[in-house]
CSV table of C-alpha atoms in Angstrom, one decimal:
chain,number,residue,atom,x,y,z
A,151,UNK,CA,-36.5,16.0,-12.9
A,152,UNK,CA,-35.5,14.3,-16.1
A,153,UNK,CA,-37.7,11.7,-17.9
A,154,UNK,CA,-36.6,8.0,-18.0
A,155,UNK,CA,-35.7,8.6,-21.7
A,156,UNK,CA,-33.5,11.6,-20.8
A,157,UNK,CA,-31.8,9.6,-18.1
A,158,UNK,CA,-31.0,6.7,-20.4
A,159,UNK,CA,-29.8,9.2,-23.1
A,160,UNK,CA,-27.4,10.7,-20.5
A,161,UNK,CA,-26.0,7.3,-19.6
A,162,UNK,CA,-25.6,6.5,-23.3
A,163,UNK,CA,-23.8,9.8,-23.8
A,164,UNK,CA,-21.4,8.9,-20.9
A,165,UNK,CA,-20.7,5.4,-22.4
A,166,UNK,CA,-19.9,7.0,-25.8
A,167,UNK,CA,-17.6,9.5,-24.2
A,168,UNK,CA,-15.8,6.7,-22.3
A,169,UNK,CA,-15.3,4.8,-25.6
A,170,UNK,CA,-13.8,7.9,-27.2
A,171,UNK,CA,-11.5,8.7,-24.3
A,172,UNK,CA,-10.3,5.1,-24.1
A,173,UNK,CA,-9.4,5.2,-27.8
A,174,UNK,CA,-7.9,8.7,-28.0
A,175,UNK,CA,-6.7,10.1,-24.7
A,176,UNK,CA,-3.2,9.0,-23.7
A,177,UNK,CA,-4.0,9.1,-19.9
A,178,UNK,CA,-7.3,7.2,-20.2
A,179,UNK,CA,-5.7,4.6,-22.5
A,180,UNK,CA,-3.1,3.9,-19.9
A,181,UNK,CA,-5.4,3.2,-16.9
A,182,UNK,CA,-6.0,-0.2,-15.4
A,183,UNK,CA,-8.3,-1.5,-12.7
A,184,UNK,CA,-5.3,-1.3,-10.3
A,185,UNK,CA,-4.4,2.3,-11.2
A,186,UNK,CA,-7.9,3.5,-10.8
A,187,UNK,CA,-8.5,1.9,-7.4
A,188,UNK,CA,-7.0,4.6,-5.2
A,189,UNK,CA,-8.7,7.3,-7.2
A,190,UNK,CA,-12.0,5.6,-6.7
A,191,UNK,CA,-11.4,5.5,-2.9
A,192,UNK,CA,-10.6,9.2,-2.9
A,193,UNK,CA,-13.8,10.0,-4.9
A,194,UNK,CA,-15.8,8.0,-2.4
A,195,UNK,CA,-14.4,10.0,0.5
A,196,UNK,CA,-15.1,13.2,-1.3
A,197,UNK,CA,-18.7,12.1,-1.8
A,198,UNK,CA,-18.9,11.3,1.9
A,199,UNK,CA,-17.7,14.8,2.8
A,200,UNK,CA,-20.3,16.4,0.5
A,201,UNK,CA,-23.0,14.4,2.1
A,202,UNK,CA,-21.9,15.3,5.7
A,203,UNK,CA,-21.8,19.0,4.6
A,204,UNK,CA,-25.3,18.6,3.1
A,205,UNK,CA,-24.0,20.2,-0.1
A,206,UNK,CA,-26.3,18.7,-2.6
A,207,UNK,CA,-24.7,20.5,-5.6
A,208,UNK,CA,-21.4,18.9,-4.6
A,209,UNK,CA,-23.1,15.5,-4.0
A,210,UNK,CA,-24.3,15.6,-7.6
A,211,UNK,CA,-20.8,16.3,-8.9
A,212,UNK,CA,-19.2,13.6,-6.7
A,213,UNK,CA,-21.8,11.1,-7.8
A,214,UNK,CA,-20.9,11.9,-11.4
A,215,UNK,CA,-17.2,11.2,-10.6
A,216,UNK,CA,-18.1,7.8,-9.1
A,217,UNK,CA,-20.3,7.0,-12.0
A,218,UNK,CA,-17.4,7.7,-14.3
A,219,UNK,CA,-15.3,5.2,-12.4
A,220,UNK,CA,-18.0,2.5,-12.7
A,221,UNK,CA,-18.2,3.1,-16.4
A,222,UNK,CA,-14.4,3.1,-16.7
A,223,UNK,CA,-14.1,-0.2,-14.9
A,224,UNK,CA,-16.8,-1.7,-17.1
A,225,UNK,CA,-15.1,-0.5,-20.2
A,226,UNK,CA,-11.8,-2.1,-19.1
A,227,UNK,CA,-13.7,-5.3,-18.4
A,228,UNK,CA,-15.2,-5.3,-21.9
A,229,UNK,CA,-11.8,-5.0,-23.5
A,230,UNK,CA,-10.7,-8.2,-21.8
A,231,UNK,CA,-14.0,-9.9,-22.6
A,232,UNK,CA,-14.7,-10.4,-18.9
A,233,UNK,CA,-17.8,-8.2,-18.5
A,234,UNK,CA,-19.4,-5.0,-19.7
A,235,UNK,CA,-21.7,-2.3,-18.2
A,236,UNK,CA,-24.8,-4.5,-19.1
A,237,UNK,CA,-23.3,-7.4,-17.1
A,238,UNK,CA,-22.7,-5.1,-14.2
A,239,UNK,CA,-26.2,-3.7,-14.2
A,240,UNK,CA,-27.9,-7.1,-14.7
A,241,UNK,CA,-25.8,-8.6,-11.9
A,242,UNK,CA,-27.0,-6.1,-9.4
A,243,UNK,CA,-30.6,-6.3,-10.7
A,244,UNK,CA,-30.7,-10.0,-10.2
A,245,UNK,CA,-29.2,-9.7,-6.7
A,246,UNK,CA,-31.7,-7.1,-5.7
A,247,UNK,CA,-34.7,-9.2,-6.9
A,248,UNK,CA,-33.3,-12.3,-5.2
A,249,UNK,CA,-32.7,-10.5,-1.9
A,250,UNK,CA,-36.1,-8.7,-1.8
A,251,UNK,CA,-38.5,-11.7,-1.7
A,252,UNK,CA,-40.9,-9.4,0.2
A,253,UNK,CA,-41.2,-7.3,-2.9
A,254,UNK,CA,-40.7,-9.8,-5.7
A,255,UNK,CA,-41.9,-12.9,-4.0
A,256,UNK,CA,-44.5,-14.0,-1.3
A,257,UNK,CA,-42.4,-13.4,1.8
A,258,UNK,CA,-44.0,-11.2,4.5
A,259,UNK,CA,-41.9,-8.8,6.7
A,260,UNK,CA,-42.9,-6.7,9.6
A,261,UNK,CA,-40.2,-4.0,9.5
A,262,UNK,CA,-36.7,-3.1,8.3
A,263,UNK,CA,-35.0,-5.3,10.9
A,264,UNK,CA,-36.7,-8.3,9.5
A,265,UNK,CA,-35.6,-7.3,6.0
A,266,UNK,CA,-32.0,-7.1,7.2
A,267,UNK,CA,-32.2,-10.5,8.9
A,268,UNK,CA,-33.6,-12.1,5.7
A,269,UNK,CA,-30.9,-10.4,3.7
A,270,UNK,CA,-28.1,-12.1,5.7
A,271,UNK,CA,-29.9,-15.5,5.6
A,272,UNK,CA,-30.2,-15.3,1.9
A,273,UNK,CA,-26.5,-14.5,1.5
A,274,UNK,CA,-25.6,-17.6,3.5
A,275,UNK,CA,-27.9,-19.7,1.2
A,276,UNK,CA,-26.0,-18.2,-1.8
A,277,UNK,CA,-22.9,-20.1,-0.6
A,278,UNK,CA,-21.2,-17.6,1.6
A,279,UNK,CA,-19.4,-19.5,4.4
A,280,UNK,CA,-19.6,-16.7,6.9
A,281,UNK,CA,-21.9,-13.8,7.7
A,282,UNK,CA,-18.7,-11.7,8.0
A,283,UNK,CA,-17.5,-12.7,4.5
A,284,UNK,CA,-18.9,-9.5,3.0
A,285,UNK,CA,-16.9,-7.1,5.2
A,286,UNK,CA,-14.0,-5.7,3.1
A,287,UNK,CA,-10.6,-6.3,4.8
A,288,UNK,CA,-9.4,-2.9,3.7
A,289,UNK,CA,-12.1,-0.9,5.4
A,290,UNK,CA,-10.9,1.6,8.0
A,291,UNK,CA,-11.1,-0.1,11.4
A,292,UNK,CA,-13.9,2.1,12.8
A,293,UNK,CA,-16.1,1.5,9.8
A,294,UNK,CA,-15.2,-2.2,9.8
A,295,UNK,CA,-16.3,-2.6,13.4
A,296,UNK,CA,-19.6,-1.0,12.6
A,297,UNK,CA,-20.2,-3.3,9.7
A,298,UNK,CA,-19.2,-6.4,11.7
A,299,UNK,CA,-21.7,-5.5,14.4
A,300,UNK,CA,-24.5,-4.8,11.8
A,301,UNK,CA,-23.8,-8.2,10.1
A,302,UNK,CA,-23.9,-10.4,13.3
A,303,UNK,CA,-26.9,-8.5,14.6
A,304,UNK,CA,-28.6,-9.4,11.3
A,305,UNK,CA,-28.6,-13.1,12.3
A,306,UNK,CA,-29.6,-12.5,15.9
A,307,UNK,CA,-26.2,-12.2,17.7
A,308,UNK,CA,-26.9,-9.0,19.6
A,309,UNK,CA,-27.8,-7.4,22.8
A,310,UNK,CA,-31.4,-6.9,23.7
A,311,UNK,CA,-31.3,-3.4,25.3
A,312,UNK,CA,-29.1,-0.3,25.0
A,313,UNK,CA,-28.5,-0.4,28.8
A,314,UNK,CA,-26.8,-3.8,28.4
A,315,UNK,CA,-24.4,-2.3,25.9
A,316,UNK,CA,-23.7,0.7,28.1
A,317,UNK,CA,-22.9,-1.6,31.0
A,318,UNK,CA,-20.5,-3.6,28.8
A,319,UNK,CA,-18.9,-0.3,27.9
A,320,UNK,CA,-18.4,0.6,31.6
A,321,UNK,CA,-16.9,-2.9,32.1
A,322,UNK,CA,-14.5,-2.4,29.3
A,323,UNK,CA,-13.5,1.1,30.6
A,324,UNK,CA,-12.8,-0.4,34.0
A,325,UNK,CA,-10.6,-3.1,32.4
A,326,UNK,CA,-8.7,-0.5,30.5
A,327,UNK,CA,-8.1,1.5,33.6
A,328,UNK,CA,-6.7,-1.6,35.3
A,329,UNK,CA,-4.2,-2.1,32.5
A,330,UNK,CA,-3.3,1.6,32.5
A,331,UNK,CA,-2.5,1.2,36.3
A,332,UNK,CA,-0.5,-1.9,35.6
A,333,UNK,CA,1.4,-0.1,32.8
A,334,UNK,CA,1.2,-3.1,30.4
A,335,UNK,CA,1.3,-1.3,27.0
A,336,UNK,CA,0.2,-4.4,24.9
A,337,UNK,CA,-2.8,-5.0,27.2
A,338,UNK,CA,-3.6,-1.3,27.3
A,339,UNK,CA,-3.9,-1.3,23.5
A,340,UNK,CA,-6.0,-4.5,23.5
A,341,UNK,CA,-8.4,-3.0,26.2
A,342,UNK,CA,-8.6,0.3,24.4
A,343,UNK,CA,-9.7,-1.5,21.3
A,344,UNK,CA,-12.4,-3.3,23.3
A,345,UNK,CA,-13.6,0.1,24.6
A,346,UNK,CA,-13.8,1.5,21.0
A,347,UNK,CA,-15.6,-1.6,19.8
A,348,UNK,CA,-18.2,-1.2,22.6
A,349,UNK,CA,-18.6,2.5,21.9
A,350,UNK,CA,-19.3,1.7,18.3
A,351,UNK,CA,-21.8,-0.9,19.3
A,352,UNK,CA,-23.5,1.5,21.7
A,353,UNK,CA,-23.7,4.1,18.8
A,354,UNK,CA,-25.7,1.5,16.8
A,355,UNK,CA,-28.2,1.1,19.6
A,356,UNK,CA,-28.5,4.9,19.8
A,357,UNK,CA,-29.2,5.0,16.0
A,358,UNK,CA,-26.0,7.0,15.5
A,359,UNK,CA,-23.4,6.4,12.7
A,360,UNK,CA,-20.1,6.5,14.6
A,361,UNK,CA,-18.1,7.5,11.6
A,362,UNK,CA,-20.4,10.5,11.0
A,363,UNK,CA,-20.4,11.4,14.7
A,364,UNK,CA,-16.6,11.4,14.8
A,365,UNK,CA,-16.3,13.4,11.6
A,366,UNK,CA,-18.7,15.9,13.0
A,367,UNK,CA,-16.5,16.4,16.0
A,368,UNK,CA,-13.4,16.6,13.8
A,369,UNK,CA,-15.0,19.4,11.8
A,370,UNK,CA,-16.1,21.2,15.0
A,371,UNK,CA,-12.6,20.9,16.5
A,372,UNK,CA,-10.9,22.2,13.3
A,373,UNK,CA,-13.3,25.2,13.1
A,374,UNK,CA,-12.6,26.1,16.7
A,375,UNK,CA,-8.8,25.7,16.5
A,376,UNK,CA,-8.6,27.7,13.3
A,377,UNK,CA,-10.6,30.5,15.1
A,378,UNK,CA,-7.9,30.3,17.9
A,379,UNK,CA,-5.2,30.7,15.2
A,380,UNK,CA,-6.9,33.7,13.6
A,381,UNK,CA,-7.4,35.4,17.0
A,382,UNK,CA,-3.7,34.9,17.8
A,383,UNK,CA,-2.7,36.6,14.5
A,384,UNK,CA,-5.0,39.5,15.2
A,385,UNK,CA,-3.3,39.9,18.6
A,386,UNK,CA,0.2,39.6,16.9
A,387,UNK,CA,1.0,36.5,18.8
A,388,UNK,CA,2.5,33.2,17.8
A,389,UNK,CA,0.3,30.3,18.8
A,390,UNK,CA,3.4,28.4,19.8
A,391,UNK,CA,4.3,31.1,22.4
A,392,UNK,CA,0.9,31.3,23.9
A,393,UNK,CA,0.1,29.7,27.3
A,394,UNK,CA,-2.7,27.2,27.6
A,395,UNK,CA,-4.7,29.8,29.6
A,396,UNK,CA,-4.4,32.3,26.8
A,397,UNK,CA,-5.4,29.8,24.2
A,398,UNK,CA,-8.3,28.7,26.4
A,399,UNK,CA,-9.8,32.2,26.3
A,400,UNK,CA,-10.1,32.1,22.5
A,401,UNK,CA,-11.2,28.4,22.6
A,402,UNK,CA,-14.1,29.4,24.8
A,403,UNK,CA,-15.0,32.2,22.5
A,404,UNK,CA,-15.0,29.8,19.6
A,405,UNK,CA,-17.4,27.5,21.5
A,406,UNK,CA,-19.8,30.3,22.1
A,407,UNK,CA,-19.8,31.2,18.4
């Protein structure tokens, strides 16, 4: 691994390159905070894919892309005299020190759950009006539900046992079935949302990240379906013309593989 000196030199090199690109490259000169936003979101998802695939070489590359975006935003901020990279780094340093009194102060904690609870209490003391204030509105619904549940659990609003959550899930499933039987589309959607919310809550109690679990299933399904498509080609068949029984044969083969 690199020494601290080499790490700092690498960051200095990136800052210098960013200065040069901003001055000389037509594309880089044109960018704004707003124009970079969607690109940053894409890079974050690409990093997420690399992590799920456990591709450490790709993780390294994607972290570099994200670091570039951070430096880019800081450079734009410096041009408007609002903030620069030092302000960004110092801001997060101060926040980390303030929110880790068990490291930088005299607070005693027993475990990570106590750390999380203290974290949320400190945020409220900092002036936030709601525990849920820090959940971004633009998060995908599944991720947002998970973050909401984490946040409220951090201040003690939570179930005591996994079985309680499972029983709540069963209750929500029964309510969904009632609305399906009644064929009330609006209420079906509402109850379906409650089922998903309960499933995400149950995942938390099982120590499972629901986003990762669902993406794992997505990848598994894609792999099996593409196997089915390949086998259809080998047998000179169009998948659209195959019966479900024929497709099921290849699907079961893919599962065994």
